Amino acid sequence: MKSGAIAVLLTAVLFTAAGLIHALPEAITAKGATVQSGNQPSAFHFGFKKSVNGKLPSIDEEGFKEILNKHDSLFLGNTERKDLYLTFDNGYENGLTAAILDVLKAKQVPAAFFVTGHYVKEEPQLLKRMVDEGHIVGNHSWSHPDMSQLNETQIASELDRVDEQVQRITGQKKMQYLRPPRGIFNERVLAASRKLGYRSVFWSIAYKDWDVNAQRGAGYAFEQVMKQLHPGAILLLHSVSRDNAQALGSIIDKAREQGYTFRSLDELVAEELPGGMGIFP
C-alpha cells in the first residue's frame, strides 16, 4: 500500500474514533450531576449536606448553588429565625392525607402539598380540603417526568395542566411553587418555570420515607426529622408514609417546644431576606 493511501486510511480511523468517543453516553458523577462533553452538567439531582447538631445544611459542594440562586429557587428560609416550612409531596394517595390534614388543622400549622396530575384526577376532594383549610397546593408536574429531558414547551404543558385543573377544582389562584419530580432539574427547568411565575422549592430536611414497604415506625420518623432540625428549614415529607402521618403531631409539638414557628411558603417569599430571595448561606 502506498504511503498516501496509508495516510488517508489512518485519518479516517482517527476521525471515526473521535466520533465514537464524542457519541459515548453521558456519564453520571458521584454527586448525581449528568455530565456531557466538556464536563458541563446537563442535569442535577438535588442533594445537600445534612444539618448536624443545629448547623445549617449546605449545597456548596453540589455544583448547582449558582443556578438555584440565579432563578430564585428555594431550599432554605430565613436562617436567622427559628422558622420552619412544612411541605409534602403527593404523587398518589395512600389513605393518609386526611389524617395529616387533621393533625395540621388541630395544631394550626400551614403546609404546602405538591401534587401530580394523577393526584389531581383521583383526589379532588382532598385538594379542596387542602385549599379550604388554608394550605398551598404546589405543582409536582402532570406526569412526574424527568423534567431535564423536556423542552420549554413541554415543561409549560406539564405545569399548565396541573395548574388549570387545580384552579378549576379548588378555586386556588395561579400556582406559584414547583417541586421538580425526584429533585431532577437543569437550568432550562428553572428558567422556564420561573418565566411562568414559579419558584422551584427544594428542601433542607428529608429522609428516605417514600418506600411504603420499608416503614420503620413513628419513632424513627420523629428521630430522622428532629435530628436535622435547624432555623429556616424547608421540610420534605411524603404523604404516602405511615410513619410520617403518625409522627407528625409529635414533630410539631417538639419543634414548638424548642422555640420553632411553622410558617407558610407565602410568608417566606413575602419576606425580604438578608441578601435577597434565593441567596443561600
PDB file of N, CA and C in Angstrom, residues 7 10 14 16 22 32 35 53 58-59 68 86 100 103-104 122 136 152 169-170 206-207 224 236 265 269:
ATOM      1  N   ALA A   7      -1.909   7.086   4.749  1.00  0.00           N
ATOM      2  CA  ALA A   7      -2.236   8.324   5.467  1.00  0.00           C
ATOM      3  C   ALA A   7      -3.735   8.579   5.461  1.00  0.00           C
ATOM      4  N   LEU A  10      -5.406   6.104   7.889  1.00  0.00           N
ATOM      5  CA  LEU A  10      -5.195   6.480   9.287  1.00  0.00           C
ATOM      6  C   LEU A  10      -6.069   7.662   9.676  1.00  0.00           C
ATOM      7  N   LEU A  14      -8.889   7.757  12.648  1.00  0.00           N
ATOM      8  CA  LEU A  14      -8.852   8.726  13.734  1.00  0.00           C
ATOM      9  C   LEU A  14     -10.165   9.486  13.842  1.00  0.00           C
ATOM     10  N   THR A  16     -13.086   8.480  12.834  1.00  0.00           N
ATOM     11  CA  THR A  16     -14.110   7.549  13.299  1.00  0.00           C
ATOM     12  C   THR A  16     -14.021   7.362  14.808  1.00  0.00           C
ATOM     13  N   HIS A  22     -17.017  10.957  21.055  1.00  0.00           N
ATOM     14  CA  HIS A  22     -17.962  12.053  21.254  1.00  0.00           C
ATOM     15  C   HIS A  22     -19.382  11.530  21.453  1.00  0.00           C
ATOM     16  N   GLY A  32     -24.235  13.033  41.420  1.00  0.00           N
ATOM     17  CA  GLY A  32     -25.539  12.944  40.797  1.00  0.00           C
ATOM     18  C   GLY A  32     -25.738  13.875  39.635  1.00  0.00           C
ATOM     19  N   VAL A  35     -23.153  14.599  33.212  1.00  0.00           N
ATOM     20  CA  VAL A  35     -22.082  15.372  32.594  1.00  0.00           C
ATOM     21  C   VAL A  35     -21.991  15.064  31.110  1.00  0.00           C
ATOM     22  N   ASN A  53     -26.417  18.662  64.530  1.00  0.00           N
ATOM     23  CA  ASN A  53     -26.313  19.442  65.774  1.00  0.00           C
ATOM     24  C   ASN A  53     -26.672  20.909  65.570  1.00  0.00           C
ATOM     25  N   SER A  58     -25.801  22.403  53.763  1.00  0.00           N
ATOM     26  CA  SER A  58     -25.032  23.085  52.721  1.00  0.00           C
ATOM     27  C   SER A  58     -25.248  22.434  51.365  1.00  0.00           C
ATOM     28  N   ILE A  59     -25.279  23.280  50.321  1.00  0.00           N
ATOM     29  CA  ILE A  59     -25.260  22.784  48.943  1.00  0.00           C
ATOM     30  C   ILE A  59     -24.007  23.279  48.228  1.00  0.00           C
ATOM     31  N   LEU A  68     -29.395  27.852  41.163  1.00  0.00           N
ATOM     32  CA  LEU A  68     -30.556  27.972  42.036  1.00  0.00           C
ATOM     33  C   LEU A  68     -30.756  29.419  42.456  1.00  0.00           C
ATOM     34  N   LEU A  86     -43.245  23.526  56.250  1.00  0.00           N
ATOM     35  CA  LEU A  86     -43.604  22.123  56.090  1.00  0.00           C
ATOM     36  C   LEU A  86     -44.166  21.879  54.691  1.00  0.00           C
ATOM     37  N   ILE A 100     -53.226  13.445  57.967  1.00  0.00           N
ATOM     38  CA  ILE A 100     -52.235  14.524  58.010  1.00  0.00           C
ATOM     39  C   ILE A 100     -52.934  15.871  58.110  1.00  0.00           C
ATOM     40  N   VAL A 103     -54.246  16.540  61.621  1.00  0.00           N
ATOM     41  CA  VAL A 103     -53.207  16.999  62.546  1.00  0.00           C
ATOM     42  C   VAL A 103     -52.884  18.469  62.300  1.00  0.00           C
ATOM     43  N   LEU A 104     -52.708  18.833  61.048  1.00  0.00           N
ATOM     44  CA  LEU A 104     -52.388  20.224  60.725  1.00  0.00           C
ATOM     45  C   LEU A 104     -53.491  21.167  61.192  1.00  0.00           C
ATOM     46  N   GLU A 122     -57.454  11.929  40.747  1.00  0.00           N
ATOM     47  CA  GLU A 122     -58.007  10.923  41.652  1.00  0.00           C
ATOM     48  C   GLU A 122     -58.522  11.480  42.974  1.00  0.00           C
ATOM     49  N   ILE A 136     -51.302  25.477  50.857  1.00  0.00           N
ATOM     50  CA  ILE A 136     -50.892  25.743  49.481  1.00  0.00           C
ATOM     51  C   ILE A 136     -50.855  24.429  48.715  1.00  0.00           C
ATOM     52  N   GLU A 152     -38.808  23.650  26.524  1.00  0.00           N
ATOM     53  CA  GLU A 152     -39.569  24.675  27.231  1.00  0.00           C
ATOM     54  C   GLU A 152     -41.076  24.506  27.028  1.00  0.00           C
ATOM     55  N   ILE A 169     -60.791  22.949  40.245  1.00  0.00           N
ATOM     56  CA  ILE A 169     -61.331  22.140  41.344  1.00  0.00           C
ATOM     57  C   ILE A 169     -61.435  22.923  42.640  1.00  0.00           C
ATOM     58  N   THR A 170     -60.441  23.741  42.925  1.00  0.00           N
ATOM     59  CA  THR A 170     -60.338  24.359  44.255  1.00  0.00           C
ATOM     60  C   THR A 170     -60.601  25.856  44.291  1.00  0.00           C
ATOM     61  N   ALA A 206     -34.863  16.072  54.906  1.00  0.00           N
ATOM     62  CA  ALA A 206     -35.536  14.950  54.248  1.00  0.00           C
ATOM     63  C   ALA A 206     -34.903  13.652  54.737  1.00  0.00           C
ATOM     64  N   TYR A 207     -35.610  12.576  54.543  1.00  0.00           N
ATOM     65  CA  TYR A 207     -35.047  11.247  54.799  1.00  0.00           C
ATOM     66  C   TYR A 207     -35.799  10.262  53.900  1.00  0.00           C
ATOM     67  N   GLN A 224     -35.593  11.020  62.722  1.00  0.00           N
ATOM     68  CA  GLN A 224     -34.954  11.472  61.490  1.00  0.00           C
ATOM     69  C   GLN A 224     -35.184  12.952  61.242  1.00  0.00           C
ATOM     70  N   LEU A 236     -39.198  18.324  53.704  1.00  0.00           N
ATOM     71  CA  LEU A 236     -39.852  17.497  52.692  1.00  0.00           C
ATOM     72  C   LEU A 236     -40.284  16.183  53.331  1.00  0.00           C
ATOM     73  N   LEU A 265     -45.061  28.955  52.855  1.00  0.00           N
ATOM     74  CA  LEU A 265     -44.163  29.435  51.799  1.00  0.00           C
ATOM     75  C   LEU A 265     -44.538  30.839  51.349  1.00  0.00           C
ATOM     76  N   VAL A 269     -41.788  33.929  50.888  1.00  0.00           N
ATOM     77  CA  VAL A 269     -41.467  34.720  49.693  1.00  0.00           C
ATOM     78  C   VAL A 269     -41.867  36.179  49.854  1.00  0.00           C
TER      79      VAL A 269
END
